[in-house]
Structure formats: structure tokens, C-alpha cells
Amino acid sequence: MKVLLINGSPHIKGCTATALEEVSKTLDAEGIQTEILNIGTNAVHGCIACGACKRSGEGKCKVFDDLANVAIAKMSEADGLVVGSPVYYGSANGTLVSLLDRMFYAGGDIFKNKPACVVCSARRGGTTATYDELNKYIGISGMIMVPSCYWNMVHGNNREEVLQDAEGLHIMRVLGKNMTWLLKVLDASKNTVPLPVHEPAVFTNFIR
């Protein structure tokens, strides 16, 4: 089993990475393979709502072949997902949002019924707003949200300060343990409990 962790920070060894590494170490210790995908300073284009990805049926963005398609390819082979973001102006990093918009829209059903969670990092405030923002991707994609023992956040202005956030690091480890448990439960039940069968989607418009 494998979990993909996306570091939505431009700093590959910063605060968000420190939190994700704590989750990753716990997963690794439990026998779960992990991979951290760093957005870094790569340019990621936002979605232009052209619909080409849906029309092609290829499960990838047909207009911008950047890190979003890399993330889709990696997620198609992963069993779980952890998304981490720093807080910028009370919100997630804009580059990460651009990636997630296209990744989740173009990727389609590759996310369905897979465990997922988000991790937020801030010097002080804005974590709960960012947490709510990112969890919406999980909910709309039919993923299974993994809990911890508190909201999934760490605090600090740099890596060293995050390492002093004992409660935040504890939350990350509990998150890794819960992710492991859920992955193993799903694996053990895959031959005995069928996945839910959903009725066709219904879309309504409010202006005619």
C-alpha cells in the first residue's frame, strides 16, 4: 500500500514539509510506502474550465502538461492521499489550489473511496480556514476523510519552531496511525465488502 503526500509549499524543507514528514515517518514505520511530491517553485496553471479533460476521457489535463498531471499519475497508483499547505492570507497557497483544482477535476474517479486528509501550517492564524478549504476537495471526490485527535495543523515560523510544537507533531503521528488503520481495514475487506454502487449524478441549475 502507498500514500502520496503533496507538499503545497515552495519550501521543500519548511514548516509544511516538517509536518508531512512526521506523518510519513509514522506510515513508513507501519509498513506503508510513502512518497512526498513537492510543488516547490514550479509554475502550475489554474483551470480554464475548457472541459477538454472530460471530453478526452484520458484522466489528465489536455491543455497544460505540468505538475498537475504528474500528481494525477502518481495518485492513480496510490491508495491514500495527504495534502499539506502553508497559510497565506488566511488561505491555502495559490499554487497548490491551482494544482488541486485541475488534479481533482481531470483525475475523475481515481480518488473515489481512497482515504485522504489535509495538513495546514501557519505561524499563528488562518489554519482552520485553510483546513476547511482543502477538505472540500476530499468531500466532493468521494474520498474517505481520515481524522486525527484535533484539527490537522502545526504552528511555527520555521522548521525548528515546528519541531517544538509537541502537540502539532502528536496530531501528525495520530493522523498517520489512523491512515494506516483505515488502509488496512479497506484492504482486508476488499474481497468481502463490495464498494458502494452510486446512482447517476443529478445536476440542477437555479436559473433557467
mmCIF file of C-alpha atoms in Angstrom:
data_model
loop_
_atom_site.group_PDB
_atom_site.id
_atom_site.type_symbol
_atom_site.label_atom_id
_atom_site.label_comp_id
_atom_site.label_asym_id
_atom_site.label_seq_id
_atom_site.Cartn_x
_atom_site.Cartn_y
_atom_site.Cartn_z
ATOM 1 C CA MET A 1 0.000 0.000 0.000
ATOM 2 C CA LYS A 2 1.156 3.511 -0.813
ATOM 3 C CA VAL A 3 0.261 7.038 0.284
ATOM 4 C CA LEU A 4 1.036 10.147 -1.755
ATOM 5 C CA LEU A 5 1.828 13.268 0.271
ATOM 6 C CA ILE A 6 1.712 16.612 -1.552
ATOM 7 C CA ASN A 7 3.789 19.428 -0.092
ATOM 8 C CA GLY A 8 1.986 22.556 -1.238
ATOM 9 C CA SER A 9 4.734 24.875 -0.019
ATOM 10 C CA PRO A 10 7.523 26.407 -2.126
ATOM 11 C CA HIS A 11 9.907 25.386 0.667
ATOM 12 C CA ILE A 12 10.794 21.703 0.422
ATOM 13 C CA LYS A 13 12.256 21.685 3.953
ATOM 14 C CA GLY A 14 9.967 24.225 5.586
ATOM 15 C CA CYS A 15 7.145 24.052 8.109
ATOM 16 C CA THR A 16 4.649 22.170 5.936
ATOM 17 C CA ALA A 17 7.299 19.631 4.945
ATOM 18 C CA THR A 18 8.142 19.082 8.620
ATOM 19 C CA ALA A 19 4.520 18.220 9.373
ATOM 20 C CA LEU A 20 4.229 15.910 6.367
ATOM 21 C CA GLU A 21 7.479 14.162 7.285
ATOM 22 C CA GLU A 22 6.034 13.343 10.714
ATOM 23 C CA VAL A 23 3.013 11.723 9.057
ATOM 24 C CA SER A 24 5.260 9.952 6.560
ATOM 25 C CA LYS A 25 7.561 8.546 9.244
ATOM 26 C CA THR A 26 4.581 7.065 11.058
ATOM 27 C CA LEU A 27 3.241 5.494 7.867
ATOM 28 C CA ASP A 28 6.659 4.099 6.965
ATOM 29 C CA ALA A 29 7.015 2.562 10.427
ATOM 30 C CA GLU A 30 3.672 0.812 9.898
ATOM 31 C CA GLY A 31 4.788 -0.699 6.587
ATOM 32 C CA ILE A 32 3.019 1.804 4.333
ATOM 33 C CA GLN A 33 5.060 3.097 1.388
ATOM 34 C CA THR A 34 5.104 6.882 1.063
ATOM 35 C CA GLU A 35 6.131 9.476 -1.479
ATOM 36 C CA ILE A 36 6.283 13.237 -0.948
ATOM 37 C CA LEU A 37 5.607 15.332 -4.047
ATOM 38 C CA ASN A 38 6.980 18.857 -3.622
ATOM 39 C CA ILE A 39 5.354 21.655 -5.571
ATOM 40 C CA GLY A 40 8.380 23.808 -4.817
ATOM 41 C CA THR A 41 8.625 26.879 -7.014
ATOM 42 C CA ASN A 42 7.136 25.209 -10.094
ATOM 43 C CA ALA A 43 4.571 27.205 -12.049
ATOM 44 C CA VAL A 44 1.191 25.487 -12.079
ATOM 45 C CA HIS A 45 -1.538 26.927 -14.275
ATOM 46 C CA GLY A 46 -5.047 27.326 -12.951
ATOM 47 C CA CYS A 47 -8.012 25.549 -14.521
ATOM 48 C CA ILE A 48 -9.537 27.401 -17.500
ATOM 49 C CA ALA A 49 -12.773 25.338 -17.478
ATOM 50 C CA CYS A 50 -12.355 24.232 -21.087
ATOM 51 C CA GLY A 51 -13.647 20.699 -20.426
ATOM 52 C CA ALA A 52 -11.017 19.089 -22.666
ATOM 53 C CA CYS A 53 -10.037 16.639 -19.922
ATOM 54 C CA LYS A 54 -13.610 15.329 -19.666
ATOM 55 C CA ARG A 55 -14.126 15.115 -23.413
ATOM 56 C CA SER A 56 -10.905 13.151 -23.934
ATOM 57 C CA GLY A 57 -11.642 10.627 -21.200
ATOM 58 C CA GLU A 58 -7.902 10.247 -20.617
ATOM 59 C CA GLY A 59 -7.980 11.351 -16.988
ATOM 60 C CA LYS A 60 -5.497 14.183 -17.351
ATOM 61 C CA CYS A 61 -5.351 17.844 -18.286
ATOM 62 C CA LYS A 62 -5.139 18.223 -22.058
ATOM 63 C CA VAL A 63 -4.102 21.888 -22.125
ATOM 64 C CA PHE A 64 -1.357 22.344 -19.517
ATOM 65 C CA ASP A 65 1.023 19.417 -19.092
ATOM 66 C CA ASP A 66 2.593 20.428 -15.803
ATOM 67 C CA LEU A 67 2.811 19.137 -12.225
ATOM 68 C CA ALA A 68 -0.950 18.611 -12.038
ATOM 69 C CA ASN A 69 -0.683 15.733 -14.500
ATOM 70 C CA VAL A 70 2.290 14.353 -12.569
ATOM 71 C CA ALA A 71 0.160 14.368 -9.413
ATOM 72 C CA ILE A 72 -2.729 12.644 -11.210
ATOM 73 C CA ALA A 73 -0.412 9.888 -12.464
ATOM 74 C CA LYS A 74 1.047 9.332 -9.005
ATOM 75 C CA MET A 75 -2.378 9.375 -7.350
ATOM 76 C CA SER A 76 -3.714 6.778 -9.768
ATOM 77 C CA GLU A 77 -1.183 4.348 -8.274
ATOM 78 C CA ALA A 78 -1.602 5.430 -4.645
ATOM 79 C CA ASP A 79 -4.037 4.102 -2.064
ATOM 80 C CA GLY A 80 -4.228 7.257 0.050
ATOM 81 C CA LEU A 81 -3.531 10.988 -0.071
ATOM 82 C CA VAL A 82 -2.252 13.652 2.310
ATOM 83 C CA VAL A 83 -2.268 17.295 1.159
ATOM 84 C CA GLY A 84 -0.228 19.851 3.086
ATOM 85 C CA SER A 85 -0.331 23.623 2.721
ATOM 86 C CA PRO A 86 1.084 26.695 4.399
ATOM 87 C CA VAL A 87 -1.328 29.503 5.222
ATOM 88 C CA TYR A 88 -1.083 32.581 3.011
ATOM 89 C CA TYR A 89 -3.520 35.401 3.833
ATOM 90 C CA GLY A 90 -5.813 33.031 5.712
ATOM 91 C CA SER A 91 -5.926 30.603 2.785
ATOM 92 C CA ALA A 92 -4.040 27.785 1.108
ATOM 93 C CA ASN A 93 -1.084 28.504 -1.169
ATOM 94 C CA GLY A 94 -2.435 29.668 -4.541
ATOM 95 C CA THR A 95 -0.141 27.366 -6.496
ATOM 96 C CA LEU A 96 -1.466 24.385 -4.558
ATOM 97 C CA VAL A 97 -5.065 25.443 -5.186
ATOM 98 C CA SER A 98 -4.364 25.662 -8.922
ATOM 99 C CA LEU A 99 -2.877 22.167 -8.845
ATOM 100 C CA LEU A 100 -5.734 20.679 -6.814
ATOM 101 C CA ASP A 101 -8.439 22.278 -8.987
ATOM 102 C CA ARG A 102 -7.053 20.581 -12.081
ATOM 103 C CA MET A 103 -5.879 17.416 -10.382
ATOM 104 C CA PHE A 104 -9.250 16.599 -8.847
ATOM 105 C CA TYR A 105 -11.309 17.695 -11.853
ATOM 106 C CA ALA A 106 -9.264 15.969 -14.557
ATOM 107 C CA GLY A 107 -8.407 12.923 -12.410
ATOM 108 C CA GLY A 108 -12.041 11.909 -12.061
ATOM 109 C CA ASP A 109 -12.716 8.615 -10.282
ATOM 110 C CA ILE A 110 -9.109 7.828 -9.258
ATOM 111 C CA PHE A 111 -9.802 9.433 -5.870
ATOM 112 C CA LYS A 112 -13.053 7.682 -5.049
ATOM 113 C CA ASN A 113 -13.143 5.573 -1.844
ATOM 114 C CA LYS A 114 -9.490 6.295 -1.013
ATOM 115 C CA PRO A 115 -8.505 7.658 2.427
ATOM 116 C CA ALA A 116 -7.348 11.272 2.461
ATOM 117 C CA CYS A 117 -6.582 14.131 4.809
ATOM 118 C CA VAL A 118 -5.123 17.634 4.806
ATOM 119 C CA VAL A 119 -2.424 19.254 6.924
ATOM 120 C CA CYS A 120 -2.033 23.008 7.482
ATOM 121 C CA SER A 121 0.883 25.029 8.755
ATOM 122 C CA ALA A 122 0.896 28.615 9.999
ATOM 123 C CA ARG A 123 2.949 30.949 12.114
ATOM 124 C CA ARG A 124 -0.190 31.890 14.022
ATOM 125 C CA GLY A 125 -3.676 32.100 12.419
ATOM 126 C CA GLY A 126 -5.649 31.038 9.366
ATOM 127 C CA THR A 127 -5.228 27.301 9.798
ATOM 128 C CA THR A 128 -8.888 26.438 10.368
ATOM 129 C CA ALA A 129 -9.999 28.387 7.288
ATOM 130 C CA THR A 130 -7.333 26.633 5.203
ATOM 131 C CA TYR A 131 -8.293 23.281 6.720
ATOM 132 C CA ASP A 132 -11.931 23.803 5.718
ATOM 133 C CA GLU A 133 -10.942 24.986 2.241
ATOM 134 C CA LEU A 134 -8.818 21.949 1.442
ATOM 135 C CA ASN A 135 -11.216 19.409 2.932
ATOM 136 C CA LYS A 136 -13.759 20.356 0.271
ATOM 137 C CA TYR A 137 -11.657 18.568 -2.357
ATOM 138 C CA ILE A 138 -11.888 15.371 -0.309
ATOM 139 C CA GLY A 139 -15.632 15.616 0.158
ATOM 140 C CA ILE A 140 -16.579 16.300 -3.444
ATOM 141 C CA SER A 141 -14.412 13.463 -4.755
ATOM 142 C CA GLY A 142 -15.904 10.637 -2.715
ATOM 143 C CA MET A 143 -12.764 10.139 -0.643
ATOM 144 C CA ILE A 144 -12.775 8.937 2.974
ATOM 145 C CA MET A 145 -11.643 11.684 5.328
ATOM 146 C CA VAL A 146 -9.108 10.478 7.892
ATOM 147 C CA PRO A 147 -9.323 12.132 11.338
ATOM 148 C CA SER A 148 -6.712 12.750 13.987
ATOM 149 C CA CYS A 149 -7.211 13.814 17.612
ATOM 150 C CA TYR A 150 -7.522 17.526 16.747
ATOM 151 C CA TRP A 151 -7.552 19.644 13.617
ATOM 152 C CA ASN A 152 -4.564 18.749 11.471
ATOM 153 C CA MET A 153 -2.273 21.726 11.967
ATOM 154 C CA VAL A 154 1.154 22.701 13.183
ATOM 155 C CA HIS A 155 2.436 26.114 14.212
ATOM 156 C CA GLY A 156 5.817 27.742 13.760
ATOM 157 C CA ASN A 157 7.672 30.329 11.730
ATOM 158 C CA ASN A 158 10.324 27.856 10.577
ATOM 159 C CA ARG A 159 11.213 24.169 10.715
ATOM 160 C CA GLU A 160 12.898 24.477 14.098
ATOM 161 C CA GLU A 161 9.832 26.057 15.675
ATOM 162 C CA VAL A 162 7.506 23.413 14.234
ATOM 163 C CA LEU A 163 9.720 20.747 15.783
ATOM 164 C CA GLN A 164 8.979 22.409 19.125
ATOM 165 C CA ASP A 165 5.213 22.141 18.569
ATOM 166 C CA ALA A 166 4.802 18.927 20.547
ATOM 167 C CA GLU A 167 1.024 18.878 20.237
ATOM 168 C CA GLY A 168 1.120 19.527 16.496
ATOM 169 C CA LEU A 169 3.595 16.707 15.911
ATOM 170 C CA HIS A 170 1.471 14.394 18.066
ATOM 171 C CA ILE A 171 -1.520 15.226 15.851
ATOM 172 C CA MET A 172 0.544 14.292 12.777
ATOM 173 C CA ARG A 173 1.534 10.930 14.259
ATOM 174 C CA VAL A 174 -2.055 10.099 15.232
ATOM 175 C CA LEU A 175 -3.073 11.028 11.689
ATOM 176 C CA GLY A 176 -0.501 8.583 10.308
ATOM 177 C CA LYS A 177 -1.726 5.838 12.638
ATOM 178 C CA ASN A 178 -5.351 6.391 11.657
ATOM 179 C CA MET A 179 -4.478 6.454 7.968
ATOM 180 C CA THR A 180 -2.644 3.152 8.397
ATOM 181 C CA TRP A 181 -5.584 1.571 10.214
ATOM 182 C CA LEU A 182 -8.074 2.649 7.581
ATOM 183 C CA LEU A 183 -5.878 1.470 4.694
ATOM 184 C CA LYS A 184 -5.535 -1.953 6.302
ATOM 185 C CA VAL A 185 -9.259 -2.202 7.026
ATOM 186 C CA LEU A 186 -10.086 -1.355 3.412
ATOM 187 C CA ASP A 187 -7.527 -3.849 2.152
ATOM 188 C CA ALA A 188 -8.845 -6.626 4.408
ATOM 189 C CA SER A 189 -12.448 -6.029 3.325
ATOM 190 C CA LYS A 190 -11.958 -5.583 -0.419
ATOM 191 C CA ASN A 191 -12.903 -9.199 -1.222
ATOM 192 C CA THR A 192 -15.820 -9.419 1.209
ATOM 193 C CA VAL A 193 -17.467 -5.980 1.276
ATOM 194 C CA PRO A 194 -18.290 -4.515 -2.144
ATOM 195 C CA LEU A 195 -17.783 -0.833 -2.800
ATOM 196 C CA PRO A 196 -20.978 1.230 -2.804
ATOM 197 C CA VAL A 197 -22.865 1.452 -6.084
ATOM 198 C CA HIS A 198 -23.970 5.016 -6.761
ATOM 199 C CA GLU A 199 -26.939 6.180 -8.755
ATOM 200 C CA PRO A 200 -26.275 8.506 -11.708
ATOM 201 C CA ALA A 201 -25.397 12.059 -10.723
ATOM 202 C CA VAL A 202 -28.099 14.707 -10.884
ATOM 203 C CA PHE A 203 -27.163 18.293 -11.720
ATOM 204 C CA THR A 204 -29.570 21.172 -11.158
ATOM 205 C CA ASN A 205 -29.394 24.798 -12.203
ATOM 206 C CA PHE A 206 -31.062 27.556 -10.258
ATOM 207 C CA ILE A 207 -31.538 29.978 -13.134
ATOM 208 C CA ARG A 208 -33.482 28.861 -16.212
#
